[in-house]
Short mmCIF file of C-alpha atoms in Angstrom, two decimals:
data_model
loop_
_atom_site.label_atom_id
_atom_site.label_comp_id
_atom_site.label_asym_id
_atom_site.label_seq_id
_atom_site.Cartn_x
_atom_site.Cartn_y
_atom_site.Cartn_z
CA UNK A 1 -7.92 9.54 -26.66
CA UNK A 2 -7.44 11.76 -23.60
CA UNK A 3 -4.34 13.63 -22.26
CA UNK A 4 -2.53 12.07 -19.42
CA UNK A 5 -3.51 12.84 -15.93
CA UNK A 6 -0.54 14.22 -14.29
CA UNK A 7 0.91 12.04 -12.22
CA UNK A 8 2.30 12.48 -8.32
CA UNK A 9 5.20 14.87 -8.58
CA UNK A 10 8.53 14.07 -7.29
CA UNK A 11 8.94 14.57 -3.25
CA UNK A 12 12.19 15.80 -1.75
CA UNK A 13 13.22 12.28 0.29
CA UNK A 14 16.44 10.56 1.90
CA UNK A 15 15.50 7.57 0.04
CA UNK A 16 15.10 8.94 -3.58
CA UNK A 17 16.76 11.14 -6.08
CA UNK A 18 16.72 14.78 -5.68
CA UNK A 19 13.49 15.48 -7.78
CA UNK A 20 15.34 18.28 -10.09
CA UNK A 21 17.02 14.60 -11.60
CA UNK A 22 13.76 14.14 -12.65
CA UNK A 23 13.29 15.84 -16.33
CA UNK A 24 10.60 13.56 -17.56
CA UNK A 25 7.80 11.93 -16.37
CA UNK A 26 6.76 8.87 -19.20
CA UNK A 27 3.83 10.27 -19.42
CA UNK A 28 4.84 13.22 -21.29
CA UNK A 29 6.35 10.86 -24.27
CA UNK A 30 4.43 10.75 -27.43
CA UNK A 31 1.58 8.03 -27.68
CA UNK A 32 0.78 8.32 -23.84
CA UNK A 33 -2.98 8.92 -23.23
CA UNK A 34 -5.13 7.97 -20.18
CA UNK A 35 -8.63 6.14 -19.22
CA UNK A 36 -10.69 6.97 -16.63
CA UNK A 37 -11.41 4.40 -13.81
CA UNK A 38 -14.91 4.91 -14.44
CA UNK A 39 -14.69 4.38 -18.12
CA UNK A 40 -13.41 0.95 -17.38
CA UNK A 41 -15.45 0.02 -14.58
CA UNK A 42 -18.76 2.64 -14.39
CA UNK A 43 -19.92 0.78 -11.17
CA UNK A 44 -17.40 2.30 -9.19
CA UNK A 45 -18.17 4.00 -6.48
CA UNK A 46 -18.39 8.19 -6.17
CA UNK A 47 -15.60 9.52 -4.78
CA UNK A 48 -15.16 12.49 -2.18
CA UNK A 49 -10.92 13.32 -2.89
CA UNK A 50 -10.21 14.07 -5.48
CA UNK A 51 -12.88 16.12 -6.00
CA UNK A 52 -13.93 20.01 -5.99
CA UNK A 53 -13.86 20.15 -1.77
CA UNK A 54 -10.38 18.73 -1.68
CA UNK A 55 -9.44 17.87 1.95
CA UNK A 56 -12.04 19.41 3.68
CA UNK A 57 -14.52 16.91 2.37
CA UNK A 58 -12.51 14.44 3.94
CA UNK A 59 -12.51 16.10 7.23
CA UNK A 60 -16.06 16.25 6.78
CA UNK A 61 -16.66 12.54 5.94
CA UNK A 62 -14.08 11.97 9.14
CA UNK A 63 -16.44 13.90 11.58
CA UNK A 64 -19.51 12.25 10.17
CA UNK A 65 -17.87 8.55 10.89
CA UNK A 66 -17.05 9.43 14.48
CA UNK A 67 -20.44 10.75 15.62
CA UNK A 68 -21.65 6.90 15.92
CA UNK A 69 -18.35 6.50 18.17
CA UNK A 70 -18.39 6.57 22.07
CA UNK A 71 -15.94 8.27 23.53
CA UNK A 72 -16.86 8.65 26.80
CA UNK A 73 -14.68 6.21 28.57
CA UNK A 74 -11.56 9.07 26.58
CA UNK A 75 -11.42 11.56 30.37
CA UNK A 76 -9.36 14.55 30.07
CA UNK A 77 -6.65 13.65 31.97
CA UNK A 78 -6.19 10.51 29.84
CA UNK A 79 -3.21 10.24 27.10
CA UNK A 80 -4.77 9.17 23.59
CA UNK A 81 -1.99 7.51 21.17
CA UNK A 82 -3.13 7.77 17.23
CA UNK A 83 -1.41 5.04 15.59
CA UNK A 84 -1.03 5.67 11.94
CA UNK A 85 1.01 3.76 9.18
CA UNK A 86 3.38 5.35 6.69
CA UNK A 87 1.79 4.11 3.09
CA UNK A 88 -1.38 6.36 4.24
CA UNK A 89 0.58 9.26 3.60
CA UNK A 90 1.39 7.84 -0.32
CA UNK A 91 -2.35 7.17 -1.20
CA UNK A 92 -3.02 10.55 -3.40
CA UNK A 93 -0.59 12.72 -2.24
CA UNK A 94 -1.12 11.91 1.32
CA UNK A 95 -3.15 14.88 2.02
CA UNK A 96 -6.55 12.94 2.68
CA UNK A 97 -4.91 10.68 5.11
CA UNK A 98 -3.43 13.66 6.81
CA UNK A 99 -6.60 15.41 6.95
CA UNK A 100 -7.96 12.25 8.94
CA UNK A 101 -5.46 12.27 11.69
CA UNK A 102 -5.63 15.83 12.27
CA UNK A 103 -10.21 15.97 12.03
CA UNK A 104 -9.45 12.43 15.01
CA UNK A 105 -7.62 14.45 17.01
CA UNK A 106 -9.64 17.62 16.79
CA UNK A 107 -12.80 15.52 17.01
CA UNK A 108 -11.20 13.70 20.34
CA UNK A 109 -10.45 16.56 22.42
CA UNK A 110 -13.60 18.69 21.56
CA UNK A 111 -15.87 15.77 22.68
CA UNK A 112 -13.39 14.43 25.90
CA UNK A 113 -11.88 17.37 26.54
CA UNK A 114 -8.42 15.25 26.38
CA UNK A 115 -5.31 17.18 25.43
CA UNK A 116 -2.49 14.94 25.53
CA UNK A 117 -3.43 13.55 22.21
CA UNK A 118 -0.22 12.34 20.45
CA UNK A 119 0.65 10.91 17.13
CA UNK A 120 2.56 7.40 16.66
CA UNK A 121 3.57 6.86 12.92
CA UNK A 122 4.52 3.65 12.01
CA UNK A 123 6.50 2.33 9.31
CA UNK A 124 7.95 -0.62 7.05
CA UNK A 125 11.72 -1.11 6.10
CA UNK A 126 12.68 2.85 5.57
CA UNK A 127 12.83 3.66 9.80
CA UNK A 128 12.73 7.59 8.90
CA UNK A 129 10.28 7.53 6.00
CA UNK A 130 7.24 8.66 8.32
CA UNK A 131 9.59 11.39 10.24
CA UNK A 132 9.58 12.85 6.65
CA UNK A 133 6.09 12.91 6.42
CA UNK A 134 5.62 14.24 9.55
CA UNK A 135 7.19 17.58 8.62
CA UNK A 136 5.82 17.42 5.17
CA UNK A 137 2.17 17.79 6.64
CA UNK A 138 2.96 20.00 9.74
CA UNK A 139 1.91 17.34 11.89
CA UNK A 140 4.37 17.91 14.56
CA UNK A 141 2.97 20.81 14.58
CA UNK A 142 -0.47 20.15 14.59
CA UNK A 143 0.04 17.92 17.31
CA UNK A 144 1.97 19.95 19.35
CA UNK A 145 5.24 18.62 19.52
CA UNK A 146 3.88 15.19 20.16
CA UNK A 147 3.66 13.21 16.38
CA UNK A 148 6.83 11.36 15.63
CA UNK A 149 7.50 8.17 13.88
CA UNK A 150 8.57 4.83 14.84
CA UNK A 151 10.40 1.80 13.88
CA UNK A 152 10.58 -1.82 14.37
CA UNK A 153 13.96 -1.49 16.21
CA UNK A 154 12.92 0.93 18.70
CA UNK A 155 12.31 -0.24 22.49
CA UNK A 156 9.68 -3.23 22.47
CA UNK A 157 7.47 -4.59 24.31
CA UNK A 158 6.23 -7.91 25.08
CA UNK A 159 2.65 -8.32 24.74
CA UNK A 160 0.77 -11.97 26.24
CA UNK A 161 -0.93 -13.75 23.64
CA UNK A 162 -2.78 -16.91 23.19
CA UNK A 163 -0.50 -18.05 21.10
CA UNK A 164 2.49 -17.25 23.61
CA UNK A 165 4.87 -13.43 23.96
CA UNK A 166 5.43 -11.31 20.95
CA UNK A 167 6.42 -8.10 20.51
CA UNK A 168 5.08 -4.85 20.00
CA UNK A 169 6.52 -1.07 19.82
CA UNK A 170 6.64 0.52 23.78
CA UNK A 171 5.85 3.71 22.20
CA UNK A 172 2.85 2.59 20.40
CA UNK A 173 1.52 1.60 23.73
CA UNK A 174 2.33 4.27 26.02
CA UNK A 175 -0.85 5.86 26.22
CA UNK A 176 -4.32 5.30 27.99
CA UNK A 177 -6.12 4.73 24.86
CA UNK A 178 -4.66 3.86 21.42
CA UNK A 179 -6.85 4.77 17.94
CA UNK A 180 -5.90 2.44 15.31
CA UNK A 181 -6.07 5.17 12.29
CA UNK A 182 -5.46 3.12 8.67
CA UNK A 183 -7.21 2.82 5.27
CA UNK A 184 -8.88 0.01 3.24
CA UNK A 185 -6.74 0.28 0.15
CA UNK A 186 -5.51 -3.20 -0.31
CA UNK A 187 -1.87 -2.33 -0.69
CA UNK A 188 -0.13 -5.49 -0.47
CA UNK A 189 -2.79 -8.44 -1.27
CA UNK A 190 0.17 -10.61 -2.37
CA UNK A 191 1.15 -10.74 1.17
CA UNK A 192 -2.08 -10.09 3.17
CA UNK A 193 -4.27 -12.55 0.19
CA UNK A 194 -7.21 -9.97 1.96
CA UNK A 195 -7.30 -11.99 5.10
CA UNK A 196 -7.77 -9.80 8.46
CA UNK A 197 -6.52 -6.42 6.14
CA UNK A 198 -7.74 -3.69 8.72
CA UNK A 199 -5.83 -5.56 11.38
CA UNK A 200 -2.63 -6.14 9.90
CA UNK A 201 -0.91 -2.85 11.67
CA UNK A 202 -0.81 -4.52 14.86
CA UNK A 203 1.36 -7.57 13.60
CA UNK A 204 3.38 -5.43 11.00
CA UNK A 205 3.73 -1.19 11.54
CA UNK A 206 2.81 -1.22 15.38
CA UNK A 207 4.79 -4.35 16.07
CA UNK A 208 8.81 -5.21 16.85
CA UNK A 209 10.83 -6.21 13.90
CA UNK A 210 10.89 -10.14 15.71
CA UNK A 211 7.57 -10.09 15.43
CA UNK A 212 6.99 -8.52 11.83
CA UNK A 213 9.80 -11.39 10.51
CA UNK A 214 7.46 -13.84 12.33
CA UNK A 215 4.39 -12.67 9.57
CA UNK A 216 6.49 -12.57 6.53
CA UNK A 217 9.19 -15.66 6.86
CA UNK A 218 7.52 -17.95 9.51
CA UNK A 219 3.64 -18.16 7.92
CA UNK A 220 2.86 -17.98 4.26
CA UNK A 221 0.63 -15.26 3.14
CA UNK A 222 -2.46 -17.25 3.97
CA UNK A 223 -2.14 -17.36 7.64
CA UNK A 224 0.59 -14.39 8.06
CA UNK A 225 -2.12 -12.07 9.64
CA UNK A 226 -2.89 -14.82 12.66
CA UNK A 227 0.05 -12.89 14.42
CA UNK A 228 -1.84 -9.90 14.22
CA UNK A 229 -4.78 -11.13 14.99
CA UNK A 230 -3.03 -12.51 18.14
CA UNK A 231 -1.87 -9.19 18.98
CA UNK A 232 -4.88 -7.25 18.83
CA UNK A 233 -7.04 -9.71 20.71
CA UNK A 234 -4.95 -9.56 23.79
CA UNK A 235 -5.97 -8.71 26.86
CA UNK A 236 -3.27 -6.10 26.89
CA UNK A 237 -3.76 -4.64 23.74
CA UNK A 238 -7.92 -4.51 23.80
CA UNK A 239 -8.22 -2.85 27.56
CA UNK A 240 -6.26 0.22 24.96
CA UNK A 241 -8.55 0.24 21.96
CA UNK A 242 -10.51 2.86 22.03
CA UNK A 243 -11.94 2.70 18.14
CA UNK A 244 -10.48 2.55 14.30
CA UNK A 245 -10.74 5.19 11.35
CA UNK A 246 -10.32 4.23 7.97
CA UNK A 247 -10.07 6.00 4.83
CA UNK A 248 -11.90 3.94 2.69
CA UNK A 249 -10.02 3.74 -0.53
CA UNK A 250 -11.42 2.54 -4.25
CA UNK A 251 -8.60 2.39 -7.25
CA UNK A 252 -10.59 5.81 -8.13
CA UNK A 253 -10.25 7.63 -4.90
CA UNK A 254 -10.78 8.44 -1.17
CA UNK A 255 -14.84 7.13 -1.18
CA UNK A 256 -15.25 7.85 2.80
CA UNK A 257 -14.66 7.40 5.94
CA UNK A 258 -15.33 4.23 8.34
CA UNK A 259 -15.11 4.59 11.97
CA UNK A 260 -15.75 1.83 14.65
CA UNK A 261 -15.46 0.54 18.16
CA UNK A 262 -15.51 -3.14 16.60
CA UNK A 263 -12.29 -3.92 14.35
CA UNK A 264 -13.82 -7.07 13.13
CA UNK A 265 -16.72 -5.70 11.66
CA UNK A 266 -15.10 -3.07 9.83
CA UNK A 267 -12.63 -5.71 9.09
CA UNK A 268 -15.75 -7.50 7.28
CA UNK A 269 -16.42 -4.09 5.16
CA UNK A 270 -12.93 -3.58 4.43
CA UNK A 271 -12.74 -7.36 2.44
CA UNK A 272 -15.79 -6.24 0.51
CA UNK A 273 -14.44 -3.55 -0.46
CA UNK A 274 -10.93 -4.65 -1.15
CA UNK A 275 -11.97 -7.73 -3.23
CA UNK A 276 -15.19 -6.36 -5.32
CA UNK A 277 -13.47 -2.83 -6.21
CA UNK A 278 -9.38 -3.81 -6.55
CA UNK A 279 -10.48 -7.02 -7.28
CA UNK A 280 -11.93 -5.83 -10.80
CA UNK A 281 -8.87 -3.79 -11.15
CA UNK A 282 -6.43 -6.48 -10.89
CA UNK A 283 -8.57 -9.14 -12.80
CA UNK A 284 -8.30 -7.02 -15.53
CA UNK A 285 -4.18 -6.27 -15.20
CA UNK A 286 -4.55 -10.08 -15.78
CA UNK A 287 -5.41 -9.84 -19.00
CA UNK A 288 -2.79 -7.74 -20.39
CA UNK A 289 -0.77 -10.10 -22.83
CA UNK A 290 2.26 -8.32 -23.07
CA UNK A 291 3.54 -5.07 -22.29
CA UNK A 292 6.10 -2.61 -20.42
CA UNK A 293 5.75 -1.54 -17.20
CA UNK A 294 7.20 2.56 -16.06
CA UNK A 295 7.86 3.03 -12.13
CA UNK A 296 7.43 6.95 -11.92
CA UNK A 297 6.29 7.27 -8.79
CA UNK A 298 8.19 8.33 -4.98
CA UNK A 299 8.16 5.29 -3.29
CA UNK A 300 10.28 1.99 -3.50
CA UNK A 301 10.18 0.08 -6.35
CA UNK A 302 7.26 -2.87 -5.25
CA UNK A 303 4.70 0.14 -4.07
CA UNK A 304 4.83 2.30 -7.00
CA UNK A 305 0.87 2.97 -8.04
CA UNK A 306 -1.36 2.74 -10.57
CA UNK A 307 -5.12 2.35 -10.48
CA UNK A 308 -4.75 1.90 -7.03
CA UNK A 309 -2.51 -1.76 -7.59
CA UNK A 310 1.30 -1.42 -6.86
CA UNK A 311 3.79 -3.26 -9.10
CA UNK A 312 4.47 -5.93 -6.54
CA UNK A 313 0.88 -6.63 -7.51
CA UNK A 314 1.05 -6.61 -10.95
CA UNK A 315 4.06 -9.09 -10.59
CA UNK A 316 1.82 -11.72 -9.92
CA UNK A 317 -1.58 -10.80 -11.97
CA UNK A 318 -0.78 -13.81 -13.75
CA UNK A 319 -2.41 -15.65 -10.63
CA UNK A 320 -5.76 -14.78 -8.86
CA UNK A 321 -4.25 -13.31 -5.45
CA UNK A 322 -7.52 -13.16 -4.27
CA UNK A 323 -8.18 -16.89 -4.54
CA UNK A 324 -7.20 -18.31 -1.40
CA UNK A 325 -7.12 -22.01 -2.89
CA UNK A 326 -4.25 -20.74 -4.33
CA UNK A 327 -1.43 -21.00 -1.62
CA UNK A 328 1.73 -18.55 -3.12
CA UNK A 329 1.65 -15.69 -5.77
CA UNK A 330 4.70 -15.24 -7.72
CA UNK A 331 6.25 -12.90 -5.18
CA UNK A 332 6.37 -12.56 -1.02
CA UNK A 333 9.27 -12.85 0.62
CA UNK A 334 8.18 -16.27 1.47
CA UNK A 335 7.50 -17.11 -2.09
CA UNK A 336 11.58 -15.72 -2.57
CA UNK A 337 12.69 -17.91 -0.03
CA UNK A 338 11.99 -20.98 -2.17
CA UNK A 339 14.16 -19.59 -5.37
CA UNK A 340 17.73 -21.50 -5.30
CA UNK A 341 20.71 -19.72 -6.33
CA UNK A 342 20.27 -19.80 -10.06
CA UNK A 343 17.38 -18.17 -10.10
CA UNK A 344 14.55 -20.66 -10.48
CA UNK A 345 12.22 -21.95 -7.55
CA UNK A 346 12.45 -24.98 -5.78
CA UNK A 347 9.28 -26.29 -5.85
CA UNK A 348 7.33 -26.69 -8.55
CA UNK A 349 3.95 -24.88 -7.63
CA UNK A 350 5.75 -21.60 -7.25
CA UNK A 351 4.10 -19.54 -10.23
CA UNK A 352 6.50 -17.40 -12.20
CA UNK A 353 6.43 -13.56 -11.99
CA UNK A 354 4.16 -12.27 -14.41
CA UNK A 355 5.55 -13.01 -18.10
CA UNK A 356 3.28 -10.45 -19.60
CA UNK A 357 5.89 -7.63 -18.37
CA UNK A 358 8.16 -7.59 -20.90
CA UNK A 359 10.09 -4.63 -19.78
CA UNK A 360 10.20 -2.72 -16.80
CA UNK A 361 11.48 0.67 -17.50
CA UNK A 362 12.47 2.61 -13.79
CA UNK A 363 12.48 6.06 -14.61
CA UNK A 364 11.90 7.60 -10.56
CA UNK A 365 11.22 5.08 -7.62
CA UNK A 366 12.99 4.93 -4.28
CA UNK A 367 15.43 2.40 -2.49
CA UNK A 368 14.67 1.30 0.98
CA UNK A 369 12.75 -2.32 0.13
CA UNK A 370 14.90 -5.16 -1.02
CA UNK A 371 13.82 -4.82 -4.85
CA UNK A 372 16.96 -7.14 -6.40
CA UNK A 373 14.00 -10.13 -7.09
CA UNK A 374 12.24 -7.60 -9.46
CA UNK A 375 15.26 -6.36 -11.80
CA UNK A 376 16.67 -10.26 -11.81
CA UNK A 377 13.26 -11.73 -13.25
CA UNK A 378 12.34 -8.84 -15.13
CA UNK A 379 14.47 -7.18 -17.43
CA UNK A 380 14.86 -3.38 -16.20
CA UNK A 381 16.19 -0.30 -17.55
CA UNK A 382 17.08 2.06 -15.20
CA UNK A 383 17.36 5.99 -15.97
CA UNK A 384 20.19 7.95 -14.57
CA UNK A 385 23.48 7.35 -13.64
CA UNK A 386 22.31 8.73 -9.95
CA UNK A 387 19.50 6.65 -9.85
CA UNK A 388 21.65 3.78 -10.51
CA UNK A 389 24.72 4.95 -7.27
CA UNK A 390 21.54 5.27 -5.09
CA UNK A 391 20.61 1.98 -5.44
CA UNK A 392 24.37 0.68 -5.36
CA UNK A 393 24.50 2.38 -2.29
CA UNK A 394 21.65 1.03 -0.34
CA UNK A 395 22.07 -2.14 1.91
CA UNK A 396 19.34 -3.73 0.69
CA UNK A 397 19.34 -3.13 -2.62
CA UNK A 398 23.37 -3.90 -3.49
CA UNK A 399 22.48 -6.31 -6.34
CA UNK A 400 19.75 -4.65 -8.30
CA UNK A 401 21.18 -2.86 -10.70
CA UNK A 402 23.72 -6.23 -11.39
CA UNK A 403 20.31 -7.30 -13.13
CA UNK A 404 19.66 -4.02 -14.60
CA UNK A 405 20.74 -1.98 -17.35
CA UNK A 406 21.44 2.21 -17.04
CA UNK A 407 19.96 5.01 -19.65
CA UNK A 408 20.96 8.11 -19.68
CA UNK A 409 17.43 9.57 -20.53
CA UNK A 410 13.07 8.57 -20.01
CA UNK A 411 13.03 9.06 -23.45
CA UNK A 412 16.01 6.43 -24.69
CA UNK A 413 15.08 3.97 -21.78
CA UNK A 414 11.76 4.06 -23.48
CA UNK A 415 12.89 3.52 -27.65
CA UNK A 416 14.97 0.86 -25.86
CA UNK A 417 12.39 -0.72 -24.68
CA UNK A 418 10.25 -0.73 -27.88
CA UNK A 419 13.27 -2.06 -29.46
CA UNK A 420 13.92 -4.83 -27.52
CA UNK A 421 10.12 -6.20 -26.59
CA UNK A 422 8.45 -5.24 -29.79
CA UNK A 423 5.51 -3.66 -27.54
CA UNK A 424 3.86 -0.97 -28.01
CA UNK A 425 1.47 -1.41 -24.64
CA UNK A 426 2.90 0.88 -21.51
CA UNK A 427 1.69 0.52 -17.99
CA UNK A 428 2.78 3.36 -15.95
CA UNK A 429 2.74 3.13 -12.69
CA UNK A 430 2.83 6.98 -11.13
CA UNK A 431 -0.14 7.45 -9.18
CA UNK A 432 -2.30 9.16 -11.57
CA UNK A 433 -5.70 10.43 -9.60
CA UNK A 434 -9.20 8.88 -11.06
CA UNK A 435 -7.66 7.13 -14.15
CA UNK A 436 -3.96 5.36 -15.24
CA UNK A 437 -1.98 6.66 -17.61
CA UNK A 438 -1.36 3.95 -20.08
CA UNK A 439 -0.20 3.95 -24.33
CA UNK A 440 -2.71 3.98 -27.02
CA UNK A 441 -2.49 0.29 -27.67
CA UNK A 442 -3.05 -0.20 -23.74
CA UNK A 443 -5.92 1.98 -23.59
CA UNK A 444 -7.86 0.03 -26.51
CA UNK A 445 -6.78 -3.31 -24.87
CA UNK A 446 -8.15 -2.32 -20.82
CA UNK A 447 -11.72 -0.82 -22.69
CA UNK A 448 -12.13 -3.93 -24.72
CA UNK A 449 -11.09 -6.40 -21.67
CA UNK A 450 -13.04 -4.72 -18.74
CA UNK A 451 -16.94 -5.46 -19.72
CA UNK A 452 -16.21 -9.07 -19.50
CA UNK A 453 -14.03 -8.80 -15.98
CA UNK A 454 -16.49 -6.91 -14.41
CA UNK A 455 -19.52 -9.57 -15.19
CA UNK A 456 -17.00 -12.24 -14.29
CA UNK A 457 -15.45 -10.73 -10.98
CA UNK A 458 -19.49 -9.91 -10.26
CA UNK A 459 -20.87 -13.37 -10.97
CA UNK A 460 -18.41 -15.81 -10.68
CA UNK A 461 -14.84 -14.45 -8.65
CA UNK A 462 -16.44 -12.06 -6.10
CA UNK A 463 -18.45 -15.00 -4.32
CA UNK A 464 -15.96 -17.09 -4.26
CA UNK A 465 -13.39 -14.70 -2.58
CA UNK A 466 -15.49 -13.46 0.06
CA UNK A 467 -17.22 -17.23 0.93
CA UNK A 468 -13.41 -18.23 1.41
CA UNK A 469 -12.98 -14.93 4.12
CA UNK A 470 -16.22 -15.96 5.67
CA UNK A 471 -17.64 -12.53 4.61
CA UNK A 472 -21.52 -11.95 3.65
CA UNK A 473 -22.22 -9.82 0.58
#
């Protein structure tokens, strides 16, 4: 068995503990070990961070993908707005995705000669989560003074559609030319079910809060992303678009970078990606029988990483997210909507939450995303009285830890855990680079279950998925 990879460390944020709180990561504990992605899946692709040229191979792979890019309609005395998203900057570390903005700018103004190049940071439910990452990287320094982040409150504005006004961020759009700079990991396939993924921003991160409640209460996950789609093929929105950059993202790593003047068609490379790659991944968190799931990772509760699949993810890996025949996974906030007050759903083809997680032990993970639905279906230990106020404390979190329980330490949440499931198999969910840091018993059970995913996913899942998105192999 191998050592654990070491996981993301701890960051300094308004929205988790301070990170000297955190003594132990779970995958110090005894019995942890780790598999390489490759081991499970050798088909993966090669990848270019992590790797021995760190960022600079991604700023090298960023200047490779915009040489096909023309930029000559960019004149210097034009504004440029780079419109990022805030979960770029959790994908390992967020120093690749970093890289990228910084190489688009550079790459910009030497070709146009453009200077007032600024950066526009989106984000989700935490309204100062990408000002924090803006310092963190020395991107308001990079860009001069001109990078800050925005929220769905700020100052709209209303953008003609042909499906009547929404609403978009004024500060998004207050430039000439807007680059729509994102990343193919698939993030949140429970809500986006891989429809339209590279052009979700424009409905969600770049959009007014009216609009983003329209995509995740009005439309179930299916059809949520016809708002975006609205959005960016407005008249208003497309005489802007200058081009997109993605990072393009495998469960192993940072694999590239795609740049191109038509969304669509990177749109198309994106699902190919997103369904033949993750798609493997998550197939084979499917067949985990039983186990307990560790959160050790700084972000809220339903992103917390591993192999490149968030726990909101593995909620529902009871289900194929990926099959669109299927209309709700166990959790969206649509999906949530249909649960009556004691707890059970509504309507009868409302799958459960995943009843293979037997246990979900929360040793570091932030507040800011309504996480209550997690810790009432799925019995959670918490660790650390502070962990436990912070969460008491946040508005949208007030009733998790009624469902939860408190330890004092990683290491007693953990023999509490074995007690009371009778598992041995951990999932741990802390961003580990290349691999997943899992427990002996897990390890044996991914080796032994992935040949026969990866045949079926090939032969039988993968044409399915992308015949239902319309997409070619």
């Amino acid at each position: 068995m191998r050592p654990p990879i070491k996981p993301i460390p701890p960051r300094q944020s308004q929205y988790g503990i301070d990170p000297a709180l955190v003594k132990t990561r779970v995958c110090e504990l005894p019995g942890m070990t780790s598999v390489l992605l490759k081991e499970l899946f050798p088909d993966l692709p090669e990848v270019i961070y992590p790797g021995e040229g760190g960022v600079a191979a991604v700023r090298k792979a960023t200047e490779e993908a915009l040489q096909k890019i023309d930029m000559s309609k960019i004149k210097p005395e034009h504004s440029v707005n780079i419109l990022a998203s805030h979960h770029g900057f959790t994908l390992l570390g967020g120093e690749p995705y970093a890289e990228m903005l910084k190489t688009i700018k550079d790459v910009i103004e030497t070709r146009t000669g453009c200077k007032d190049i600024r950066l526009r940071a989106g984000v989700g439910l935490r309204f100062r989560e990408t000002e924090e990452y803006i310092k963190r990287y020395g991107l308001d320094q990079y860009f001069n003074g001109k990078a800050i982040g925005v929220a769905p409150i700020d100052q709209g504005i209303p953008i003609e559609t042909e499906i009547g006004t929404l609403y978009g961020i004024r500060k998004i759009y207050d430039a000439d030319w807007i680059v729509h700079a994102h990343n193919s990991d698939v993030r949140e396939v429970h809500f986006h079910r891989q429809v339209d993924r590279a052009v979700k921003p424009f409905g969600m991160s770049y959009a007014r809060i009216e609009t983003r409640s329209t995509y995740h209460q009005n439309l179930g996950p299916r059809a949520a992303n016809f708002t975006a789609r609205a959005i960016f093929d407005s008249p208003f929105v497309q005489k802007k678009f200058a081009f997109a950059s993605f990072l393009t993202v495998a469960p192993n790593g940072i694999i590239g970078v795609d740049a191109d003047s038509d969304l669509y068609a990177l749109n198309d490379r994106v699902t190919q990606i997103g369904c033949l790659y993750y798609g493997k991944m998550m197939t084979l968190f499917g067949e985990i029988d039983e186990c307990i799931a560790a959160l050790d990772f700084p972000c809220p509760v339903v992103y917390v990483f591993s192999a490149g699949v968030i726990y909101a993810n593995f909620a529902g890996a009871n289900t194929d997210l990926y099959d669109l025949d299927l209309p709700l996974p166990a959790y969206t906030w649509y999906t949530e909507a249909f649960y009556g007050k004691a707890g059970r759903p509504l309507l009868a083809d409302i799958p459960p939450v995943n009843p293979a997680i037997k246990m979900c032990v929360h040793n570091y993970a932030w507040t800011g995303y309504p996480s209550a639905f997690f810790s009432e279906h799925i019995p959670t230990v918490v660790v650390g009285q502070e962990q436990a106020d912070l969460f008491n404390r946040d508005p949208q979190n007030l009733t998790y830890m009624k469902h939860a329980v408190v330890a004092e330490t990683t290491e007693a949440a953990m023999e509490f855990a074995y007690k009371v499931t009778g598992t041995r198999k951990v999932i741990i969910f802390d961003g580990a680079m290349g691999g997943i840091n899992v427990s002996e018993p897990m390890a044996e059970l991914l080796l032994k279950k992935a040949p026969a995913v990866s045949e079926r996913v090939e032969n039988e899942l993968l044409p399915k998925w992308l015949r239902q998105r319309g997409v070619d192999r």
